[in-house]
Amino acid sequence: MIKDLNFLGKPTRDKLNLFLSLGIILILLSIIDVILNSFLEVNITSILPRWLNFFTPLFFGFVGLHYIRIELSGNKTLDRLNKNINSNWLNAILTLLIVFVLIKNLPPLLNWLIIDADFIGTSKEECSREGACWVFVNVWFKRLIYGLYPNPEIWRINLSFLMLIGLVISAFFVPVKIKKYIIIFLLFIFPFIAISLISGGNFGLEWVETAAWGGLSLTFIISIFALLFCFPVGMFLALGRRSSAPVIRYSSIGFIEFWRGVPLITVLFMASVMMPMFLPDGTYMDKLVRVIIAITLFEAAYMAEVIRGGLQALPKGQYDAGKSLGMGYWRMHLLVILPQALKLVIPGVANTFLALVKDTPLILVVGLLELVGMIDMAKTNPDWLGFATEGYVFAGVVFWIICYSMSRYSQRLEKKYKTDR
Amino acid sequence: MSEKIIELQEVNKWFDDFQVLKNINLEVFLKQKIVVCGPSGSGKSTLIRCINRLEEHQKGKIVVDGIELSENTKNIEKIRAEVGMVFQQFNLFPHLSIVDNCTLAPIWVKKLPKKQAEELALKELEKVKILDQAKKFPGQLSGGQQQRAAIARALCMQPKIMLFDEPTSALDPEMIKEVLDAMVVLAKAGMTMIVVTHEMGFAKEVADEVIFMDEGMIIEKATTKEFFANPKSDRTKLFLSQIL
């Protein structure tokens, strides 16, 4: 029987079971070796010299994978496995290395994140410090979400966002005719209702200055306003860059190239430090407004180039057809060109939107504290020194959830508007 | 003779240094059907694209339905609404269904009520025999069906003149007939038509006059019978011998 194995020869189908069981045993052996090595500090191959026993798991696994690499074995699972992760010796080694890395790192990570972590408590003394101290996020949660917004007024932020969520959800369920009005309301009226509710100063609401706004709600406020404004501005810039009037064309090009050429941090500094100097005496513009304008213009330049890509992808015949039907510039663009061009650039627009959302933490440099800024502040609190990791992991997860949902939504839109071909 | 609807006087056009149209003179009367033929690159497409100003001419005068083509955008839009055009590549709007393709311009340019525009569209689609495709999108139709939809779309603007820019050149042979049939019906109904085409059968059947162009010039302009029976210039004879 040993002779049949013909060590490292080609495993064949007629001895399927023999090769399979031998291969699985060897693979299990290599995995057990790694597990014992990493977690129990036991080395079952310590009889071998050091330079050799270091590689034994890899060797066992490699030989095991070689034995189960049986062509057309008739077993579907095995065939798929072989095709995808075990097609030749190089892939087998890469597969083994990835498995080893996962085995070595996944359990400690989970330990830190969940099993050894502390969730409930009020001070850092209640954390065992063996795992993550989510008490930090727990205690600071309100600040991370609402910034320095006064506690008794927080319902105003909650109400605004509940209204937003309610409107968005209702837009999915009402008939198309009403949906149109909900969307128009959401885009053009609601943002201003929400902002006056949050800032207050009228209807008997207490005025809350923007310096007190912060946390995740500020992230959302800035992102939403910048998204709303940068899209139309970008669209006009894209059209302007393709205009036949030299003044419009060159000013669009100049604008786009200027804003694409400067780093966002510089733009934000300019907006907060330099811009007030250019404003006439006595006029005052809120820092938050200035920052939103700066981010809008910055992202609009990128948006313009994305949309221009879509405009250029359309065949010239579409313009000819629009013109030949008597449409003027705006009718042609609004009815024929933009609907098609924007459909083409949904992935690019989503990309720019995601970048915008992830750029918002940079407003930290001008003293506005959104989610990451609040974490930065919390971690320097004398009672809570040394919890930066937990804070940043939390911020990362929150941003990931926001961005991933946006990405999914853009993919849905792409499918929905795919009419041709 | 009936009313003169298109008049070109000494029209010249250049693409940079290359002169595409040289001293074109042409008169088209109401209900006249004119076929323009000639080798590729002879300027025939450019000529009809100048008539609704998809291309600008640099010298000379073009008058359509009493309005001279100039820089004035309002005039141009007015003329374009009266001059329908059908393209080689159909150029339907792929994001709209066939019926929406047909109603778009009547609703937004002529300000027709939606309902009326739709009735009109269905009537025109019926005429070109693709009423059953009305709800589909252009991408789901065959080339011949798309071209007929494009004809219907142009007709929905109720134009006085129809321009055809090689309407059958991008079609598979078996689809050419269905498009030509639709054009013959249109011609018989009394539409003023200028057709750039190589379909000499179509020319013989419906054209009043045939124009032969080469190198940006009108080489020969004659009644259809005359043109095919005894062409005058050698260039025309050569062209006809190759194409027939």
XYZ file of C-alpha atoms in Angstrom, chain B:
244
model
C -44.902 75.666 -60.030
C -45.789 75.533 -56.386
C -44.247 77.370 -53.441
C -40.471 77.485 -53.047
C -39.575 76.128 -49.595
C -35.790 75.741 -49.549
C -33.344 77.916 -51.366
C -29.548 77.671 -51.315
C -27.485 80.371 -52.983
C -23.746 80.074 -53.507
C -23.286 78.036 -50.353
C -19.682 77.307 -49.372
C -18.372 75.404 -46.404
C -14.934 74.558 -45.148
C -13.697 72.114 -42.512
C -10.496 73.961 -41.625
C -8.675 74.167 -44.972
C -10.725 71.531 -46.695
C -13.625 72.826 -48.736
C -16.597 70.440 -48.452
C -19.221 72.469 -50.288
C -18.431 74.575 -53.332
C -20.934 77.087 -54.663
C -24.038 75.040 -54.074
C -27.212 76.391 -55.644
C -30.417 74.528 -55.031
C -34.131 75.180 -55.008
C -36.684 72.847 -53.507
C -40.408 73.316 -53.952
C -43.194 72.185 -51.688
C -44.019 68.469 -52.072
C -40.940 67.896 -54.199
C -38.873 64.751 -53.565
C -35.188 65.022 -54.227
C -32.633 62.251 -54.031
C -28.996 63.191 -53.511
C -26.382 60.631 -54.490
C -22.664 60.546 -55.013
C -19.499 58.834 -53.789
C -18.628 58.992 -50.087
C -16.926 62.192 -49.040
C -18.675 64.152 -51.771
C -20.402 66.431 -49.247
C -23.960 65.185 -49.614
C -24.504 64.570 -45.886
C -22.946 67.927 -45.088
C -25.286 69.560 -47.566
C -28.467 68.352 -45.910
C -27.039 68.908 -42.427
C -26.564 72.536 -43.441
C -30.262 72.837 -44.233
C -31.223 72.463 -40.548
C -27.950 73.944 -39.427
C -26.457 70.932 -37.731
C -23.482 72.250 -39.709
C -22.761 75.924 -40.280
C -22.014 77.215 -43.739
C -19.445 79.986 -44.013
C -20.491 81.697 -47.222
C -23.711 82.054 -49.126
C -27.342 82.056 -48.164
C -29.759 79.351 -47.035
C -33.451 80.197 -46.768
C -35.854 77.637 -45.341
C -39.576 78.378 -45.409
C -38.925 82.079 -45.733
C -36.457 82.251 -42.808
C -32.794 82.826 -43.509
C -30.380 80.727 -41.463
C -28.113 82.949 -39.420
C -26.555 83.135 -35.986
C -29.990 83.861 -34.537
C -30.698 80.849 -32.299
C -34.441 81.447 -32.118
C -34.690 81.230 -35.905
C -32.629 78.065 -35.963
C -34.830 76.362 -33.395
C -37.929 77.415 -35.309
C -36.568 75.956 -38.522
C -35.445 72.748 -36.846
C -38.933 72.224 -35.466
C -40.246 72.383 -39.032
C -37.565 70.229 -40.606
C -37.546 66.585 -39.564
C -34.366 64.579 -39.881
C -33.614 60.874 -39.979
C -30.057 59.723 -39.389
C -27.948 56.829 -40.565
C -27.445 55.645 -36.976
C -31.134 56.151 -35.984
C -30.083 58.180 -32.910
C -33.110 57.207 -30.873
C -32.903 58.197 -27.216
C -31.964 54.914 -25.502
C -33.204 55.983 -22.071
C -36.796 56.471 -23.280
C -39.375 54.035 -24.596
C -40.343 54.333 -28.264
C -43.530 56.228 -27.528
C -41.667 58.576 -25.156
C -39.081 59.134 -27.881
C -41.922 60.293 -30.105
C -43.689 62.506 -27.562
C -40.611 64.172 -26.043
C -40.183 66.987 -28.540
C -43.909 67.637 -29.188
C -44.464 68.036 -25.435
C -41.399 70.108 -24.587
C -40.822 72.052 -27.798
C -44.318 72.444 -29.274
C -45.972 72.458 -25.812
C -48.563 69.910 -26.847
C -50.600 68.425 -23.967
C -49.279 64.990 -23.018
C -52.421 63.160 -24.034
C -52.584 64.759 -27.456
C -48.885 64.107 -28.043
C -49.366 60.453 -27.187
C -52.306 60.069 -29.574
C -50.239 61.672 -32.305
C -47.286 59.399 -31.535
C -49.411 56.252 -31.697
C -50.872 57.407 -34.996
C -47.424 57.946 -36.500
C -46.144 54.653 -35.122
C -49.141 52.950 -36.704
C -48.212 54.511 -40.066
C -44.711 53.031 -39.933
C -46.175 49.742 -38.697
C -44.517 49.430 -35.293
C -47.447 50.277 -33.061
C -46.884 46.991 -31.206
C -43.373 48.089 -30.209
C -44.465 51.385 -28.650
C -43.750 50.442 -25.046
C -40.347 48.893 -25.728
C -36.972 50.563 -25.434
C -34.854 51.243 -28.531
C -32.281 48.639 -27.490
C -34.902 45.909 -27.748
C -35.764 46.662 -31.388
C -34.163 45.517 -34.635
C -32.345 48.063 -36.790
C -35.218 48.353 -39.249
C -37.729 48.877 -36.467
C -35.493 51.476 -34.842
C -35.162 53.410 -38.090
C -38.930 53.382 -38.590
C -39.353 54.582 -35.007
C -36.916 57.389 -35.820
C -39.035 58.334 -38.835
C -42.152 58.360 -36.643
C -40.356 60.493 -34.070
C -39.469 63.071 -36.699
C -43.021 63.026 -38.087
C -44.502 63.688 -34.646
C -43.198 67.229 -34.907
C -45.396 67.527 -38.018
C -42.576 68.929 -40.122
C -42.982 70.520 -43.514
C -39.765 69.011 -44.796
C -38.076 65.685 -44.081
C -34.351 65.162 -44.474
C -32.985 61.622 -44.707
C -29.261 61.124 -44.186
C -28.482 57.673 -45.620
C -31.355 56.081 -43.706
C -30.669 52.529 -44.870
C -26.870 52.407 -44.876
C -26.548 50.965 -41.386
C -29.172 48.278 -41.920
C -28.995 44.599 -42.743
C -30.189 43.959 -46.318
C -33.446 42.288 -45.287
C -34.442 45.315 -43.223
C -33.837 47.919 -45.898
C -37.147 47.210 -47.595
C -39.326 47.853 -44.547
C -37.705 51.259 -44.058
C -37.938 52.163 -47.757
C -41.596 51.116 -47.752
C -42.296 53.514 -44.921
C -40.519 56.273 -46.850
C -42.488 55.533 -50.016
C -45.750 55.813 -48.081
C -44.567 59.130 -46.704
C -43.613 60.352 -50.188
C -46.959 59.329 -51.634
C -48.667 61.299 -48.857
C -47.089 64.443 -50.276
C -44.190 65.189 -47.906
C -41.352 67.383 -49.124
C -38.294 65.164 -48.908
C -34.564 65.384 -49.463
C -33.010 61.940 -49.312
C -29.339 61.105 -49.348
C -29.203 57.483 -50.408
C -27.636 54.894 -52.658
C -30.943 53.087 -53.135
C -31.479 53.832 -56.817
C -34.656 51.745 -56.874
C -36.159 54.109 -54.349
C -34.979 57.090 -56.402
C -36.637 55.753 -59.541
C -39.865 55.080 -57.690
C -40.458 58.339 -55.857
C -37.937 61.045 -56.743
C -38.867 64.048 -58.853
C -35.267 65.097 -59.233
C -31.921 63.448 -58.669
C -28.792 65.348 -57.759
C -25.353 63.881 -58.255
C -22.579 65.355 -56.146
C -18.842 64.921 -56.220
C -16.035 66.755 -54.449
C -18.413 69.248 -52.887
C -20.054 70.278 -56.126
C -23.377 69.498 -57.720
C -22.234 67.772 -60.895
C -25.623 66.980 -62.290
C -29.197 67.864 -61.442
C -31.970 66.420 -63.551
C -35.423 64.916 -63.434
C -35.326 61.298 -62.423
C -36.146 59.978 -65.874
C -33.524 62.148 -67.529
C -30.906 61.309 -64.912
C -31.115 57.569 -65.379
C -31.894 57.578 -69.108
C -29.142 59.825 -70.340
C -26.812 61.300 -67.783
C -24.753 64.132 -69.193
C -21.433 64.138 -67.408
C -18.901 61.331 -67.630
C -18.512 61.303 -63.852
C -22.211 60.543 -63.433
C -22.085 57.820 -66.057
C -19.185 56.177 -64.278
C -20.941 56.380 -60.900
C -24.160 54.935 -62.282
C -22.329 52.117 -64.025
C -20.735 51.156 -60.714
C -23.833 51.381 -58.578
C -26.520 49.898 -60.837
